[in-house]
Tab-separated table of C-alpha atoms in Angstrom:
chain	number	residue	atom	x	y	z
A	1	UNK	CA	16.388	9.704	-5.828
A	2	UNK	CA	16.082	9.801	-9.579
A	3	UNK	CA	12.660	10.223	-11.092
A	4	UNK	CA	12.416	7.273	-13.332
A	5	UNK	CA	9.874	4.306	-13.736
A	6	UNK	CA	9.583	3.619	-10.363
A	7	UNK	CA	9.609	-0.111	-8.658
A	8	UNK	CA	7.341	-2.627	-9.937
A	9	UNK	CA	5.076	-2.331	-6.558
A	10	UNK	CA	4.115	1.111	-8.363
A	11	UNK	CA	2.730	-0.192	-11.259
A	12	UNK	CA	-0.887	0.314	-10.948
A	13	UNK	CA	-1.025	1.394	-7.389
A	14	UNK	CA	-2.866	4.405	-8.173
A	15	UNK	CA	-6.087	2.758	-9.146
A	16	UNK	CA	-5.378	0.007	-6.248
A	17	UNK	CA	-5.031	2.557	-3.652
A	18	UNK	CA	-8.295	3.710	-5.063
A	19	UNK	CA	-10.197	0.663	-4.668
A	20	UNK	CA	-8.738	-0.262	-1.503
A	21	UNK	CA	-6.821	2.262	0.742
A	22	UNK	CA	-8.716	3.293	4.052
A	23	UNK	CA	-11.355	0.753	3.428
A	24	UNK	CA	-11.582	-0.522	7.035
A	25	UNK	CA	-13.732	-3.112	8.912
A	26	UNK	CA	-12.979	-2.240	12.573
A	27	UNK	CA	-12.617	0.495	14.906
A	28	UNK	CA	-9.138	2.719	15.211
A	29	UNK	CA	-7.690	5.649	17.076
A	30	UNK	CA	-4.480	6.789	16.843
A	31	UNK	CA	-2.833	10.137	17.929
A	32	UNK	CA	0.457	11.324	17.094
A	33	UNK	CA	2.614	13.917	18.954
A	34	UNK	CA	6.157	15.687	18.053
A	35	UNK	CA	8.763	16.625	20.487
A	36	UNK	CA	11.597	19.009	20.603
A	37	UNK	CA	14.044	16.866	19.704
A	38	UNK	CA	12.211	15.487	16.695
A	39	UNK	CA	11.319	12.414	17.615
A	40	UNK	CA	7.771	11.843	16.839
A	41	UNK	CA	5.267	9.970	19.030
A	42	UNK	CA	2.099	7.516	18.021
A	43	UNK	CA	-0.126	5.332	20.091
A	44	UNK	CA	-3.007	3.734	17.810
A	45	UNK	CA	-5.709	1.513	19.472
A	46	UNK	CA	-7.529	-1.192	17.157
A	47	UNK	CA	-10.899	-3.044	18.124
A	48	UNK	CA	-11.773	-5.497	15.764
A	49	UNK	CA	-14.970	-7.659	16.729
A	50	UNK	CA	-14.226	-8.616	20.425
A	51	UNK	CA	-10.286	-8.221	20.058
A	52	UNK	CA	-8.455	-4.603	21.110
A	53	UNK	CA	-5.238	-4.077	20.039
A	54	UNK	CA	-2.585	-1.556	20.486
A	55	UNK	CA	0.799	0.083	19.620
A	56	UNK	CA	3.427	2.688	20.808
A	57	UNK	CA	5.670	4.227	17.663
A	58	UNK	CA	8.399	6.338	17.900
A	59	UNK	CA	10.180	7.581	14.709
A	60	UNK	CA	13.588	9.655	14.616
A	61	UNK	CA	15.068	11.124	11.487
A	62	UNK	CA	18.595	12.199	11.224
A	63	UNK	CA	19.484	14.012	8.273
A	64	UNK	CA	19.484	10.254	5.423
A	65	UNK	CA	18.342	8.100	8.424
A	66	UNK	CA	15.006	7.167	9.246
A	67	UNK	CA	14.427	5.145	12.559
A	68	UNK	CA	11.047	3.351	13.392
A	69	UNK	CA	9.891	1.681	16.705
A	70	UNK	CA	6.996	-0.051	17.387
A	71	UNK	CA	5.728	-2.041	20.714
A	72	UNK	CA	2.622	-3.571	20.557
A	73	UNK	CA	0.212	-5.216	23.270
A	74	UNK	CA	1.265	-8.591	22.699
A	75	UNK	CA	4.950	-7.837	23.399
A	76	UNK	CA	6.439	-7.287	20.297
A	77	UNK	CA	9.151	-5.186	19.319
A	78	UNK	CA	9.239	-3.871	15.923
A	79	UNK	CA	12.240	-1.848	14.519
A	80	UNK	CA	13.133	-0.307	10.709
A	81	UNK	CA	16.063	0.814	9.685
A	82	UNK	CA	16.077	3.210	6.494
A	83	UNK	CA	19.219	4.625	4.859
A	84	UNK	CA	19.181	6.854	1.999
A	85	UNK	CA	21.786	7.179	-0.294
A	86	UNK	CA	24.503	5.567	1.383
A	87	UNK	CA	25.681	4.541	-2.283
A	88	UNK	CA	24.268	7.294	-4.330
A	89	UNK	CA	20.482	6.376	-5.754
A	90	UNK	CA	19.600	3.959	-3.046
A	91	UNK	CA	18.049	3.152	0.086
A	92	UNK	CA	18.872	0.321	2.215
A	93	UNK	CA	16.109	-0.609	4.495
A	94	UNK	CA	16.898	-2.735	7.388
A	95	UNK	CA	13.504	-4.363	9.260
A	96	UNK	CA	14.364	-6.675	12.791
A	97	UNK	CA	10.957	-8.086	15.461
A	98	UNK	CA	11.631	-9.634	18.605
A	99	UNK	CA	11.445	-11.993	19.867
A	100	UNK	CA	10.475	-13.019	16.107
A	101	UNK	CA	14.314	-12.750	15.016
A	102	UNK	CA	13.087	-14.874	11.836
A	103	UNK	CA	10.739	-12.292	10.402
A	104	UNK	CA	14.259	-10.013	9.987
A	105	UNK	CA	14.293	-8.521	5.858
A	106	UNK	CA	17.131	-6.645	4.477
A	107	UNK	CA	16.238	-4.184	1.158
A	108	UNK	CA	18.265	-2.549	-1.089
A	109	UNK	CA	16.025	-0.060	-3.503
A	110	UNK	CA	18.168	1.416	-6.356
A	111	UNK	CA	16.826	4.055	-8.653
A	112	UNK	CA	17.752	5.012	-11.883
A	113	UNK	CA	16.684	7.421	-14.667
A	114	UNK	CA	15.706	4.307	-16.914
A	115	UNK	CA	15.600	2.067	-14.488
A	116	UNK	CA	14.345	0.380	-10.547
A	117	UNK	CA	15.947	-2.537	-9.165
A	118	UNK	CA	14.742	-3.964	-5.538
A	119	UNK	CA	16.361	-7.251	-3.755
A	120	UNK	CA	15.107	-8.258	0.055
A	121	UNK	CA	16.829	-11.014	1.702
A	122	UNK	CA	14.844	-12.713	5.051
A	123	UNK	CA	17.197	-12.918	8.280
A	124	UNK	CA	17.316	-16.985	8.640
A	125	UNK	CA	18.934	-19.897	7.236
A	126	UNK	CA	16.795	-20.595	4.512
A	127	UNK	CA	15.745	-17.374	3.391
A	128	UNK	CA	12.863	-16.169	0.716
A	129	UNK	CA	15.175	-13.598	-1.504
A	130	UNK	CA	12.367	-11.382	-3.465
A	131	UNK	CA	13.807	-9.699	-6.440
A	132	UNK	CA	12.153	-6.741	-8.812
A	133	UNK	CA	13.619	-4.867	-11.798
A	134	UNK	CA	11.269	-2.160	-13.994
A	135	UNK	CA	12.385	-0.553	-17.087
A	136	UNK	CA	11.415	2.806	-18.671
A	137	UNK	CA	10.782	6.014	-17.708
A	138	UNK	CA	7.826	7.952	-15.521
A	139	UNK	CA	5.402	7.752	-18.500
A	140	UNK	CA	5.819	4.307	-19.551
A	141	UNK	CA	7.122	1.137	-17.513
A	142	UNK	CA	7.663	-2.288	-18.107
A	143	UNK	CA	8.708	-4.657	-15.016
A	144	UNK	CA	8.638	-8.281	-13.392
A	145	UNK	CA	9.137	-9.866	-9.867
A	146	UNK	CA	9.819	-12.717	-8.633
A	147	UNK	CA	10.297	-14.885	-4.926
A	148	UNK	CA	12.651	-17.822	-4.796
A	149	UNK	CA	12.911	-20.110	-2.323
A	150	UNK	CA	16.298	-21.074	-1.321
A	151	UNK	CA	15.320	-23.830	1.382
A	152	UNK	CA	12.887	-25.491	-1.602
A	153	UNK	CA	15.385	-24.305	-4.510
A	154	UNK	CA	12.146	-23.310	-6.556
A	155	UNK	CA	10.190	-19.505	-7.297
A	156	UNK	CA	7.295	-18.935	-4.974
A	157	UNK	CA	6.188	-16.354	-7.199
A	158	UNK	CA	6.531	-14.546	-10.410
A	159	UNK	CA	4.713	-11.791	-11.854
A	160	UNK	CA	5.103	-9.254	-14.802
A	161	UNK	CA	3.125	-5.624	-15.525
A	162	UNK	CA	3.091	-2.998	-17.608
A	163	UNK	CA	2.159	0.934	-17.011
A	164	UNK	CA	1.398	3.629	-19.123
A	165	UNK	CA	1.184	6.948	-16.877
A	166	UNK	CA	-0.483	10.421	-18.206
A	167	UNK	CA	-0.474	13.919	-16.157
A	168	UNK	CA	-4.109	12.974	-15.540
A	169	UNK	CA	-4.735	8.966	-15.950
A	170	UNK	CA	-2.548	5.529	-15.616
A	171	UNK	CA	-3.340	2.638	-17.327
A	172	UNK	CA	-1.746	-0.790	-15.999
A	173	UNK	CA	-1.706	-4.500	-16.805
A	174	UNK	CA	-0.183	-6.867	-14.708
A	175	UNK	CA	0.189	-11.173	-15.192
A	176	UNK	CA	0.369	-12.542	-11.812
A	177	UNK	CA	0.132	-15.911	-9.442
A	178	UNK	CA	2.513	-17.446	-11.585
A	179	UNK	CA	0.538	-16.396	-14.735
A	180	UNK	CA	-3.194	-17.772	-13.468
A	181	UNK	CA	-4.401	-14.615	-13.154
A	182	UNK	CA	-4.270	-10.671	-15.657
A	183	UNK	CA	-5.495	-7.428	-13.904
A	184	UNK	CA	-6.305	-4.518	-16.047
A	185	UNK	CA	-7.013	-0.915	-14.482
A	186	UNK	CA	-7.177	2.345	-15.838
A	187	UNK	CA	-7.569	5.555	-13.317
A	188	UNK	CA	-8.755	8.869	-14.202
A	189	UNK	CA	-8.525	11.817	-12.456
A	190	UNK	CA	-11.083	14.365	-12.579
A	191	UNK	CA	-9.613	17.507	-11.442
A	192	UNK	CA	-6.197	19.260	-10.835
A	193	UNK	CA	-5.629	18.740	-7.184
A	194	UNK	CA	-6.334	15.000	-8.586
A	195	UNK	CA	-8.914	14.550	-5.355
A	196	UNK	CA	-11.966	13.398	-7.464
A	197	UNK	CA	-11.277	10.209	-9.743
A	198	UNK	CA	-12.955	7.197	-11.289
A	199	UNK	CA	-11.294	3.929	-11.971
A	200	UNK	CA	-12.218	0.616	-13.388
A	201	UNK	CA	-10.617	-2.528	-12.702
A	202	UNK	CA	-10.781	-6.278	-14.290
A	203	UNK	CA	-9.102	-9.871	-13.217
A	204	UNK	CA	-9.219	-13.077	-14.704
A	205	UNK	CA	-8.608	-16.068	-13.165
A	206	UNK	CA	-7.652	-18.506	-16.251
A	207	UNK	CA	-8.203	-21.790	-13.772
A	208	UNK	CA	-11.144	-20.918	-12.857
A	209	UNK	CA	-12.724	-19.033	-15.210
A	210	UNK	CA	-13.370	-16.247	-12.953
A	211	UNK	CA	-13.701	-12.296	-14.059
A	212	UNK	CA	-14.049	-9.968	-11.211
A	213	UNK	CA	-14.959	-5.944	-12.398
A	214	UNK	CA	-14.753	-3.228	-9.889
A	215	UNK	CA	-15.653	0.221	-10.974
A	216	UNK	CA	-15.192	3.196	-8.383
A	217	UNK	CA	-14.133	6.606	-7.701
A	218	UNK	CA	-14.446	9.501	-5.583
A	219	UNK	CA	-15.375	12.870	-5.347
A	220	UNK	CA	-13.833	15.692	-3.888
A	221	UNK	CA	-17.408	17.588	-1.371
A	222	UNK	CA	-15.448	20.659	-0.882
A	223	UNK	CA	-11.481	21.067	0.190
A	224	UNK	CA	-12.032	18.557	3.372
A	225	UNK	CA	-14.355	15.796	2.738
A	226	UNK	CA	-13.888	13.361	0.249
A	227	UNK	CA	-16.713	10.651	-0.343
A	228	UNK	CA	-15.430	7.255	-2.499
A	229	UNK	CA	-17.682	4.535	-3.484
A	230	UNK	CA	-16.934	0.943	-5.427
A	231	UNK	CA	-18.712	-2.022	-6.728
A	232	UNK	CA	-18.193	-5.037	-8.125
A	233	UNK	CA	-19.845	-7.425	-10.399
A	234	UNK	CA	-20.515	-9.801	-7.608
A	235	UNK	CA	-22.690	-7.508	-6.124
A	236	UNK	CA	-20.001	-5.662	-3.058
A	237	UNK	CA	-20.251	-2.459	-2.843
A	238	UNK	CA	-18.741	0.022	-0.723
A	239	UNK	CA	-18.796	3.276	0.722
A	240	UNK	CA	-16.319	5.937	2.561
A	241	UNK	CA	-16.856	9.305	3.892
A	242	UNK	CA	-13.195	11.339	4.900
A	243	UNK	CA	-13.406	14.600	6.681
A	244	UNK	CA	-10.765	16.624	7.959
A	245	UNK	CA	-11.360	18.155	11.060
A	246	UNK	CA	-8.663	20.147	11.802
A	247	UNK	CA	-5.414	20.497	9.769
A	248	UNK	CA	-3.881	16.741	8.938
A	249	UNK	CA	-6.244	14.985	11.480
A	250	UNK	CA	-8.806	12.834	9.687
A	251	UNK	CA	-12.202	11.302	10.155
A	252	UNK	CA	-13.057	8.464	8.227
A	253	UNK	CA	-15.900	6.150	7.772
A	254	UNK	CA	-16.087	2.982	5.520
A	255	UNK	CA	-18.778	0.506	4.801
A	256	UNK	CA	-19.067	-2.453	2.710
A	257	UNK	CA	-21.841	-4.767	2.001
A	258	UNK	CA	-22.956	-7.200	-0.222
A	259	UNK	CA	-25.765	-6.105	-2.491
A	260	UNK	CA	-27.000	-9.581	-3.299
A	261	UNK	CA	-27.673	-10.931	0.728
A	262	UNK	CA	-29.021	-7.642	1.810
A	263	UNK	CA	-29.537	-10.027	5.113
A	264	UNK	CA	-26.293	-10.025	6.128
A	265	UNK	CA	-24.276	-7.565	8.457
A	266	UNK	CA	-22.579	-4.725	6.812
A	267	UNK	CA	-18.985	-4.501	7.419
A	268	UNK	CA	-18.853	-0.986	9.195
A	269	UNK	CA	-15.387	0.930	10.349
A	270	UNK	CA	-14.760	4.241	11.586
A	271	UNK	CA	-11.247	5.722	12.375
A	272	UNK	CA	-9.777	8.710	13.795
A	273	UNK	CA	-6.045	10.160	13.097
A	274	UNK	CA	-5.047	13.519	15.150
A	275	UNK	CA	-1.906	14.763	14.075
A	276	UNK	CA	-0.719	17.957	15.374
């Protein structure tokens, strides 16, 4: 693919991923295996209050194909379908769940050097067609989105952003829920490995009248534990510790609790990825 602006789902997922990625509430174990043939193997178990969950994965990649299978404790089958470059600078991604034929997607990604383009069309009747296009190049990108639904002839969604992307910080501003709400972040990383960060988000909510600030980052304890912490204005803060035990397996722990009713329980997760 080319490097250019990326798609519009990048714009200001740096300082999102921040705030948000590996964050958990629950309990989760998953361990992945790799056999001779190259198929590769994970079972992940999820308890979440009084509910236990689980899934069986198998992936298989064959020189510009990617294939993805998932069967989960409640008996559904999920497959993906990804396909590089079949026309050059794309990748078609084909998604199918039984017996939940209706949940289907087709994408087509398509990069350029000034350019992203993304359509995804929903297997049924009356499908949701989601459409993105971003402009520029991997400093500085300007983009929109948009959901349209063809049973209801009318958009279910539009939204517009704008990045600006240094070797060491990103800056983004994005108008969405149909323009009732503007997000502002701005990341910062700290180091070269680009482990230790801080970031600082805001949203407004125009019909409301509702600002939300986040500040957070996290700091790199040596080359295998990473500690992050973020807060809010409404008093949520949170907490996560990630250690790596051995090589690619990871230990993490996340808490979050709300500053301002000290009396109630603390979310609290813990989970544990061994990898090979």
């Amino acid at each position: 693919m080319s490097k250019g602006p990326g798609l519009f789902a990048d714009i200001g997922k740096k300082a999102r991923d921040l705030l948000t990625k590996d964050y958990i509430s629950d309990q989760k174990l998953s361990i992945s295996t790799y056999s001779d043939t190259g198929v590769a193997l994970t079972s992940t178990a999820v308890k979440k209050g009084g509910l236990s969950t689980g899934d069986v994965g198998a992936q298989y990649k064959y020189k510009n194909t990617l294939i993805d299978v998932k069967v989960d404790t409640a008996s559904n089958i999920s497959t993906t379908l990804t396909l590089n470059d079949i026309a050059p600078s794309t990748k078609t991604i084909a998604s199918l769940k039984f017996p939940d034929y209706s949940s289907g997607k087709l994408e087509v990604q398509y990069y350029h050097h000034h350019a992203a383009f993304s359509t995804a069309v929903g297997l049924k009747q009356s499908p949701i067609v989601d459409l993105s296009v971003t402009l520029g190049t991997p400093t500085f990108a300007i983009g929109a989105e948009a959901s349209y639904e063809t049973a209801e002839g009318k958009l279910a969604k539009y939204t517009a952003g704008i990045s600006v992307t240094k070797p060491d910080s990103c800056a983004a501003i994005i108008l969405g829920d149909k323009g009732d709400t503007i997000k502002a972040s701005y990341i910062h990383h700290l180091d070269e490995l680009k482990k230790s960060a801080a970031v600082g988000e805001i949203t407004r909510r125009f019909s409301t009248n509702e600002n939300t600030f986040t500040v957070g980052g996290s700091y790199a304890v040596d080359n295998l534990t990473i500690v992050k912490l973020k807060l809010n204005n409404h008093g949520n803060l949170g907490a996560l510790l990630q250690h790596e035990l051995i090589p690619k397996s990871l230990l993490t722990i996340s808490s979050e609790f709300d500053t301002k009713a000290l009396e109630k329980t603390p979310k609290f997760g813990v989970a544990l990825a061994l990898k090979p």
